Short mmCIF file of C-alpha atoms in Angstrom, two decimals:
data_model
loop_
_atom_site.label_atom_id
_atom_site.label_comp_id
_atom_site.label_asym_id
_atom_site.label_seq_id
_atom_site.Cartn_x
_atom_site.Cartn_y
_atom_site.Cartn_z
CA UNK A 1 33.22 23.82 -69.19
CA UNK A 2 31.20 25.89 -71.86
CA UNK A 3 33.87 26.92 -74.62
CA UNK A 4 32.01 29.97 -74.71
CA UNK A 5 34.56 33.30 -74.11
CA UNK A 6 32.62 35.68 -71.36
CA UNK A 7 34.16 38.72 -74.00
CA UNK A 8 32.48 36.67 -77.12
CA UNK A 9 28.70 37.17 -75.46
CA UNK A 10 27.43 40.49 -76.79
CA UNK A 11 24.54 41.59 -75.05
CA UNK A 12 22.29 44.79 -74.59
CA UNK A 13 20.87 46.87 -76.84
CA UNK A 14 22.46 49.22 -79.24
CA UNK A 15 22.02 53.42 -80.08
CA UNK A 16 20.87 53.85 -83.19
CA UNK A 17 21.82 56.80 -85.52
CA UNK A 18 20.55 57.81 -88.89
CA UNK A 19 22.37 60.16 -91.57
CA UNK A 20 22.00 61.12 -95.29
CA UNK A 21 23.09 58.43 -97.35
CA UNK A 22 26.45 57.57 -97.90
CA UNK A 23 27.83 59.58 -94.69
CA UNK A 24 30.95 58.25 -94.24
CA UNK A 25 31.45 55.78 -90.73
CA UNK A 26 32.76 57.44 -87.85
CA UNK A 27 34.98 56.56 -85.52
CA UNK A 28 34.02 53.26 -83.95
CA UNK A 29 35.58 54.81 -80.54
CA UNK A 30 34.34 58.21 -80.88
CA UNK A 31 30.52 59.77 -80.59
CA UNK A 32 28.79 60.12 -84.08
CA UNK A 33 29.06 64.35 -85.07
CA UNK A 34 26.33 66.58 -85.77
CA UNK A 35 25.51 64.66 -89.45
CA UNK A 36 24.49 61.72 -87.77
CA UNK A 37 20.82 61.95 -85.84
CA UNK A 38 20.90 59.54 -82.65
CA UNK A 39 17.54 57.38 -81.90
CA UNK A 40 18.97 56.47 -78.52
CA UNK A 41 18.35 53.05 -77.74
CA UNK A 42 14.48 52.85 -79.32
CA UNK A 43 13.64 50.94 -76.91
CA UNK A 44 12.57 46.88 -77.30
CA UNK A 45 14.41 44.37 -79.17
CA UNK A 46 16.59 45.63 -81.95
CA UNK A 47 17.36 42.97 -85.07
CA UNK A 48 19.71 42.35 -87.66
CA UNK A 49 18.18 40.50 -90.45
CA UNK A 50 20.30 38.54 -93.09
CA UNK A 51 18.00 37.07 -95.13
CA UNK A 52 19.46 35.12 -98.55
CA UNK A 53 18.29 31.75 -99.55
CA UNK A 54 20.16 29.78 -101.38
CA UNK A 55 19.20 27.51 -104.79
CA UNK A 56 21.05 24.66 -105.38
CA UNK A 57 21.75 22.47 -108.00
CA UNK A 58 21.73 18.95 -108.88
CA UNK A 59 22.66 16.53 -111.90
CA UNK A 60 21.98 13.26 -112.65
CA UNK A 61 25.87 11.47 -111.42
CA UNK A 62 25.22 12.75 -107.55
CA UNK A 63 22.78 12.38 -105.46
CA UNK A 64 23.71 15.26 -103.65
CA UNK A 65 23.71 18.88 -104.95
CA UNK A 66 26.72 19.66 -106.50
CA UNK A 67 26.13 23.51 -106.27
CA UNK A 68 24.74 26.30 -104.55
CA UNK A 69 24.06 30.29 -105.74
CA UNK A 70 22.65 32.86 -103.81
CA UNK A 71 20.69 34.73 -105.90
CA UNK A 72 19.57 37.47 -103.53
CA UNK A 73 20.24 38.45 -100.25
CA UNK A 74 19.23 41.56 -97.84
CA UNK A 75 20.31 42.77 -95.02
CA UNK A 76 17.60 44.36 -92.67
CA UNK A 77 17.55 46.37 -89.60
CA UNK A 78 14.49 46.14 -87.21
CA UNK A 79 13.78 48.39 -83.83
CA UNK A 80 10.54 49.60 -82.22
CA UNK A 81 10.49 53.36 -81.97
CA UNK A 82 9.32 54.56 -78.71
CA UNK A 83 10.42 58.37 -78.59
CA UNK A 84 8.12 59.45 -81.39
CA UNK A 85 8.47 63.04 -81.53
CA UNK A 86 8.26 64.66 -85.18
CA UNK A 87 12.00 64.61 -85.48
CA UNK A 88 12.37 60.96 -85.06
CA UNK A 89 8.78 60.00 -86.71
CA UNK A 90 9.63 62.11 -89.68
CA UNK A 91 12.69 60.44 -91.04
CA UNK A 92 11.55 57.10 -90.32
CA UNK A 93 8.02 58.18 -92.19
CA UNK A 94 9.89 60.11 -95.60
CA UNK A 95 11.91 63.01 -94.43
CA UNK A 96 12.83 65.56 -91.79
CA UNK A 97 12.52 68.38 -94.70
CA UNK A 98 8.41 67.78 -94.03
CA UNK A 99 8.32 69.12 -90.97
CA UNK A 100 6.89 73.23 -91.03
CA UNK A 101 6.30 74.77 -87.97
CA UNK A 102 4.99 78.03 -86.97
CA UNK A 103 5.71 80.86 -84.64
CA UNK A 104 1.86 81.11 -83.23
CA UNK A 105 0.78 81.46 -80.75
CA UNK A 106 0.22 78.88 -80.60
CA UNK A 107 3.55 77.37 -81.65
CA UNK A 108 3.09 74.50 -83.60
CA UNK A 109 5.43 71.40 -85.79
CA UNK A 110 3.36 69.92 -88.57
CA UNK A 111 4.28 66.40 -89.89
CA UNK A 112 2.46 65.39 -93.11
CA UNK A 113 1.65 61.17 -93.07
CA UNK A 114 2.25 61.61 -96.77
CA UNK A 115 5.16 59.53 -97.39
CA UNK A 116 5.27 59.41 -100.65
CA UNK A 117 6.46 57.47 -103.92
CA UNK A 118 9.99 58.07 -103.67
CA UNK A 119 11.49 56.89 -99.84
CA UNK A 120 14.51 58.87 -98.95
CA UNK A 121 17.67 57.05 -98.41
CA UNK A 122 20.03 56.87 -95.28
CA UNK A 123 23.05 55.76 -93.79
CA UNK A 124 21.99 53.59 -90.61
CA UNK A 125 24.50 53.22 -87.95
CA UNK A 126 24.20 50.66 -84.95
CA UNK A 127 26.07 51.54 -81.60
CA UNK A 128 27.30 49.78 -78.75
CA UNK A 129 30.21 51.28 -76.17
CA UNK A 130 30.58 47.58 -75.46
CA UNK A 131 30.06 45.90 -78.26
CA UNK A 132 33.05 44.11 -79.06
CA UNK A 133 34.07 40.75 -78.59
CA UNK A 134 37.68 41.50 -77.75
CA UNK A 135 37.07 43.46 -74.29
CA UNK A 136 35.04 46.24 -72.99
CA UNK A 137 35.13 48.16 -76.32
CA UNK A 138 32.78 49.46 -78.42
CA UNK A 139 31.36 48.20 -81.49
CA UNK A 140 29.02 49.09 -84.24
CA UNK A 141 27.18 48.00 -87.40
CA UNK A 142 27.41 50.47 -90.15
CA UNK A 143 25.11 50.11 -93.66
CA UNK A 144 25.82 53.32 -96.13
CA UNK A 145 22.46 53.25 -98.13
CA UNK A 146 19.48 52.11 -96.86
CA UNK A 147 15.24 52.94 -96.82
CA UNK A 148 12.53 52.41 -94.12
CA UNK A 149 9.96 49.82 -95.82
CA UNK A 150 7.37 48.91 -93.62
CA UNK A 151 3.79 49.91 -93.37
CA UNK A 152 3.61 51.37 -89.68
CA UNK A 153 0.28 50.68 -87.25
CA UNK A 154 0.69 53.03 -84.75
CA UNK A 155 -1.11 51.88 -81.83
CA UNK A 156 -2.91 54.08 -78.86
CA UNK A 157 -4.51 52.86 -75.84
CA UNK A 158 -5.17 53.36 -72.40
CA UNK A 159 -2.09 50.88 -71.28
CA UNK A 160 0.17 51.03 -73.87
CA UNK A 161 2.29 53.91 -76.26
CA UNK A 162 2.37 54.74 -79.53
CA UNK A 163 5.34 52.99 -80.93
CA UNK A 164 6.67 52.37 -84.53
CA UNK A 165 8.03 49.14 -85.64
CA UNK A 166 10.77 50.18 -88.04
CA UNK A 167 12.64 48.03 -90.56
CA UNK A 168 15.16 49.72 -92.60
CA UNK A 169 16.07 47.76 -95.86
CA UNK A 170 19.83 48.06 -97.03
CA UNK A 171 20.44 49.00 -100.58
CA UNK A 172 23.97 48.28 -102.34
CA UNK A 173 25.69 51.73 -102.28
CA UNK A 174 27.99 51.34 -105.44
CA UNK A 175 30.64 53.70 -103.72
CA UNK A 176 31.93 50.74 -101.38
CA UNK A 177 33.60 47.95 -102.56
CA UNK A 178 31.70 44.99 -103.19
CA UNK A 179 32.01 43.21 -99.95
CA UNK A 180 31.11 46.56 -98.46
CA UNK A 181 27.93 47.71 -100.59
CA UNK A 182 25.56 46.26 -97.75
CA UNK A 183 27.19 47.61 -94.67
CA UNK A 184 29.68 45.96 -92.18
CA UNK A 185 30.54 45.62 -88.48
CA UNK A 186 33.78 47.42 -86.55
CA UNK A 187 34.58 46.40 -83.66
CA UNK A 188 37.51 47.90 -81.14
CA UNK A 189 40.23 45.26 -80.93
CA UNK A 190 42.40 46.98 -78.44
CA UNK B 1 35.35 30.86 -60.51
CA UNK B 2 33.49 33.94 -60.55
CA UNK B 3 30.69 34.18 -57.71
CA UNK B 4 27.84 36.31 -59.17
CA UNK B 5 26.37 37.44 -56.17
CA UNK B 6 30.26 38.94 -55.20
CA UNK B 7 30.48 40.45 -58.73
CA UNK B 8 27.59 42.38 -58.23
CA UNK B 9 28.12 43.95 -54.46
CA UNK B 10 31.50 44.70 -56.22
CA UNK B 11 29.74 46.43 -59.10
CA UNK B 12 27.12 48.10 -56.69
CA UNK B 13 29.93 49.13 -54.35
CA UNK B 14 31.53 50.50 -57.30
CA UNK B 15 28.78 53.21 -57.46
CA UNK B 16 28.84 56.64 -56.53
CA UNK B 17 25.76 57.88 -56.40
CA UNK B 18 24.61 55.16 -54.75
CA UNK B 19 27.19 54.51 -52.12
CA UNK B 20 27.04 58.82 -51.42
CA UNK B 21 23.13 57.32 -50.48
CA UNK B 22 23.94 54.51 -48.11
CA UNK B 23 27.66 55.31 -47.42
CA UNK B 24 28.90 52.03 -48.07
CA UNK B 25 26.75 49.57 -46.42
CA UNK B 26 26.28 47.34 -48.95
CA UNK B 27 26.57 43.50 -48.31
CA UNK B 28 24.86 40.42 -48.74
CA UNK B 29 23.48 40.24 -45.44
CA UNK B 30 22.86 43.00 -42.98
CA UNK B 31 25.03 44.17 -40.31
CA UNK B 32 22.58 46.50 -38.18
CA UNK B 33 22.49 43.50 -35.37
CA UNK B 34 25.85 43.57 -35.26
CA UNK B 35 26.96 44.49 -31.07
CA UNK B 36 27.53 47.87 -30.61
CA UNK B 37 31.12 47.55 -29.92
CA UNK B 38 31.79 45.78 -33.39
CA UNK B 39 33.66 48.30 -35.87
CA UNK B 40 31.78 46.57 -38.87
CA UNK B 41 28.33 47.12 -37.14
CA UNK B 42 25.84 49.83 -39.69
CA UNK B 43 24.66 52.39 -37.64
CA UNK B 44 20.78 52.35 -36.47
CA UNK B 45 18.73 53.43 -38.36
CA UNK B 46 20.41 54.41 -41.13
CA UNK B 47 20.13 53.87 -45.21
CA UNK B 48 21.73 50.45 -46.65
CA UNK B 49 21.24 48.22 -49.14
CA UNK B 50 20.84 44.47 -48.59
CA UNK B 51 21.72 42.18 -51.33
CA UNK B 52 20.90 37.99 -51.35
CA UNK B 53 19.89 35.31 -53.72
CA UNK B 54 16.71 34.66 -54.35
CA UNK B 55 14.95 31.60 -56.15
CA UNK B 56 13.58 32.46 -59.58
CA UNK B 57 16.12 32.54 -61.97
CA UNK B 58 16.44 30.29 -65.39
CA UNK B 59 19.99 28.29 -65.45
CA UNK B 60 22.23 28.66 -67.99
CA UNK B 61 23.08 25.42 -68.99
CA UNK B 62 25.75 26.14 -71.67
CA UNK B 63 27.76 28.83 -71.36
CA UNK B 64 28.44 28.47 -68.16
CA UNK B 65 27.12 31.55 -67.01
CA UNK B 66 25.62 32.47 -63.59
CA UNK B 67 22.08 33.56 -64.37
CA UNK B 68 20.71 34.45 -60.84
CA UNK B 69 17.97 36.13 -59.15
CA UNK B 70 18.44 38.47 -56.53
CA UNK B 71 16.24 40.06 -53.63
CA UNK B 72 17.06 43.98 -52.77
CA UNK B 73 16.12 45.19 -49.22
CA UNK B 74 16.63 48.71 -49.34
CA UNK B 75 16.82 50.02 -45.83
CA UNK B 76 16.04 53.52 -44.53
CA UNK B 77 15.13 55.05 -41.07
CA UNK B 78 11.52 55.81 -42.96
CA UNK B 79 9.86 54.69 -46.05
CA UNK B 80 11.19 58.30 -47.74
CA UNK B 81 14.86 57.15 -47.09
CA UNK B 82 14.27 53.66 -48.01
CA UNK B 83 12.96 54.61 -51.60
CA UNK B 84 15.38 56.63 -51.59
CA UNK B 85 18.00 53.97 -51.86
CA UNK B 86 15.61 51.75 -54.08
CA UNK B 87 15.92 54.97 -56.81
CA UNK B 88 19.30 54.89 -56.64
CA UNK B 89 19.32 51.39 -57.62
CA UNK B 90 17.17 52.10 -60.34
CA UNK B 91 18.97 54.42 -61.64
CA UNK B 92 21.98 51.88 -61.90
CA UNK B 93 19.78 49.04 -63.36
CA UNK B 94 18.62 51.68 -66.09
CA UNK B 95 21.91 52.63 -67.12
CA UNK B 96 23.45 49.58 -66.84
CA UNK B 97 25.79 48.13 -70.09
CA UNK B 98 28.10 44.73 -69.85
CA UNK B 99 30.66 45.85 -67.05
CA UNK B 100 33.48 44.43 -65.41
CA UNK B 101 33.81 44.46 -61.70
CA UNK B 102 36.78 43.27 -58.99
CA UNK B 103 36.59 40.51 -57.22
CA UNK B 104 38.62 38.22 -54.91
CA UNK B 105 38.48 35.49 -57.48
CA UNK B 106 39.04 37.95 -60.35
CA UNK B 107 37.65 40.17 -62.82
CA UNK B 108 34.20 39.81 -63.39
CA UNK B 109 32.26 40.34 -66.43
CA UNK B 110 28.39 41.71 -65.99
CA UNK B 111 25.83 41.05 -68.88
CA UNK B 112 22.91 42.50 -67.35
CA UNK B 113 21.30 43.68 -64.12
CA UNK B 114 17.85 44.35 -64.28
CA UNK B 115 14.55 44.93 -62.42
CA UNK B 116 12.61 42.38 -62.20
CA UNK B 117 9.57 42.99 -59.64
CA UNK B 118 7.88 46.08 -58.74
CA UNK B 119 8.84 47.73 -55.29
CA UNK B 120 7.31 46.16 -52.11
CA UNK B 121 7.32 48.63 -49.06
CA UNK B 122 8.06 46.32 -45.65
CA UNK B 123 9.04 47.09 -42.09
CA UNK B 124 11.85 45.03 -40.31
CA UNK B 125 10.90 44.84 -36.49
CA UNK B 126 14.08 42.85 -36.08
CA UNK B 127 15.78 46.19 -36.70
CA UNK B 128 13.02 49.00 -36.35
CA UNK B 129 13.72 50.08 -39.79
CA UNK B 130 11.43 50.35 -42.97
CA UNK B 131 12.49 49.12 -46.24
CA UNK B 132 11.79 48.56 -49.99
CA UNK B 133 12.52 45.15 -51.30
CA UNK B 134 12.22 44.42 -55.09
CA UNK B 135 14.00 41.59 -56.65
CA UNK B 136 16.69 41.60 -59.67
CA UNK B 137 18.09 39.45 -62.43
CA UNK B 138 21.68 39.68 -63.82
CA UNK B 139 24.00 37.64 -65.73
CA UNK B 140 27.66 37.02 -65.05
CA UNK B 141 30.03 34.86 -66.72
CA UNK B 142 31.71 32.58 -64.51
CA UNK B 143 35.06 32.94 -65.99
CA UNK B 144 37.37 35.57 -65.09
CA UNK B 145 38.40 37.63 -67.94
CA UNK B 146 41.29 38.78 -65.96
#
């Protein structure tokens, strides 16, 4: 029999929530409050990204390497943004600040594509209600300090949506302890 | 051993919404042909939801879960009543997150129960009734968690 605990699988995808950077984590039992936006569940596959290669080193009485460094190391969130309206579009693009809108008639939002040199930083938070691998509790993945970096091609055609493929690149947040400067997971235990 | 076909009328029958749309009859196999005098007999016509394996589905080999395909028959007196039914179970596959349901051999854990076919209108001359079958996947550990 697979040693495989049914608990241990986590599966299904996650809601997604963004805030200004350095929001503190909430509650991994409770609903995110009014500073954090929710995404919802985007939509398509949603990835956690830990890249970090490492170089090793060798000397001339082992064959072997006899040590290993990481030098540097990310961690990066990916999801494909399906509900694009200029809420969602414009803080994965620079900044809901952009948006202007006007009275009209008629009434109108206006989101610049302008991103910018500087991109604005933001806590990401990752979501589950069951998420944990100790029951039916919830779980989430929670990175203090963070930018969008990708270049987005948003597609249109007759059978298919406009969707943005976001990937949002932690930065160490220098308020956390060191362990804790790229993020973390919580899970409910019990 | 968990039966994944069980865990998932017990998860269905654990449904409001739905069960408020075919008051209960939910089973694996139909029960309109039932005779008259039989207590467990579904009325005729009426709304109900048939639930069965169906060939399709990828084995897990390792974790010993039961991945399994499933065909729907979602009965109604007319094709309104039957798609009626079939939304309902939409609506569950939609909203559907890992879930536990009771069974005889324990407590099932769900990992997913999802669509996967587009609805098929059909008449059952068997039983005089119309119905919408589509076909699901899901994904239930085989192991009782409690």
């Amino acid at each position: 029999m697979a040693e495989t605990t049914p608990y241990g699988q986590i599966v299904g995808v996650c809601k997604i929530y963004l805030a200004v950077a350095s929001t503190a984590e909430p509650t991994v039992n409770t609903t995110p409050g009014a500073a954090w936006a929710e995404f919802g569940a985007t939509d398509g596959e949603q990835t956690i990204e830990l890249p970090g290669e490492l170089t090793f080193f060798r000397d001339n009485d082992h064959q072997g390497p006899v040590k290993a460094v990481r030098p540097e190391e990310d961690v990066i969130v990916g999801f494909t943004l399906v509900n694009t309206t200029h809420e969602h579009l414009a803080r994965v693009l620079s900044t809901i600040s952009n948006i202007t809108t006007a009275a009209g008639p008629p009434a109108v939002s206006r989101l610049p594509l302008k991103r910018g040199a500087t991109p604005t930083e933001y806590a990401l938070l990752m979501k589950g209600d069951f998420d944990s691998p100790h029951g039916q509790y919830p779980g989430q993945t929670y990175i203090p300090r963070g930018v969008f970096n990708m270049s987005p091609t948003m597609t249109r055609a007759k059978d298919a949506r406009r969707e943005v493929e976001c990937v949002f690149t932690a930065l160490e947040d220098d308020t956390q302890s060191d362990a804790n400067r790229m993020g973390w997971s919580t899970v409910q235990t019990g | 051993m968990i039966d994944p076909l069980a865990a998932i009328i017990a998860y269905l029958s654990s449904q409001g919404d739905l069960n408020t749309e075919i008051d209960n009859r939910l089973a694996s196999k139909h029960k309109f042909s039932m005779p008259e005098s039989d207590p467990d007999r579904w009325e005729n016509p009426s709304k109900a939801l048939q639930v069965r394996y169906a060939p399709g589905a990828q084995p897990d080999l390792y974790t010993g879960n039961g991945n399994i395909r499933l065909e729907a028959l979602c009965y109604g007196p007319r094709q309104e009543e039957a798609a009626a039914v079939y939304g309902e179970l939409m609506a569950i596959c939609d909203a559907f997150q890992r879930a536990t349901a009771a069974t005889e051999a324990g407590t099932a854990l769900i990992y997913w129960l999802l669509p996967d076919s587009s609805p098929e209108f059909g008449y059952d001359p068997d039983v005089n009734m119309d119905f919408v079958r589509t076909y699901l996947k899901t994904s239930v550990a085989r192991t009782p968690v409690a």
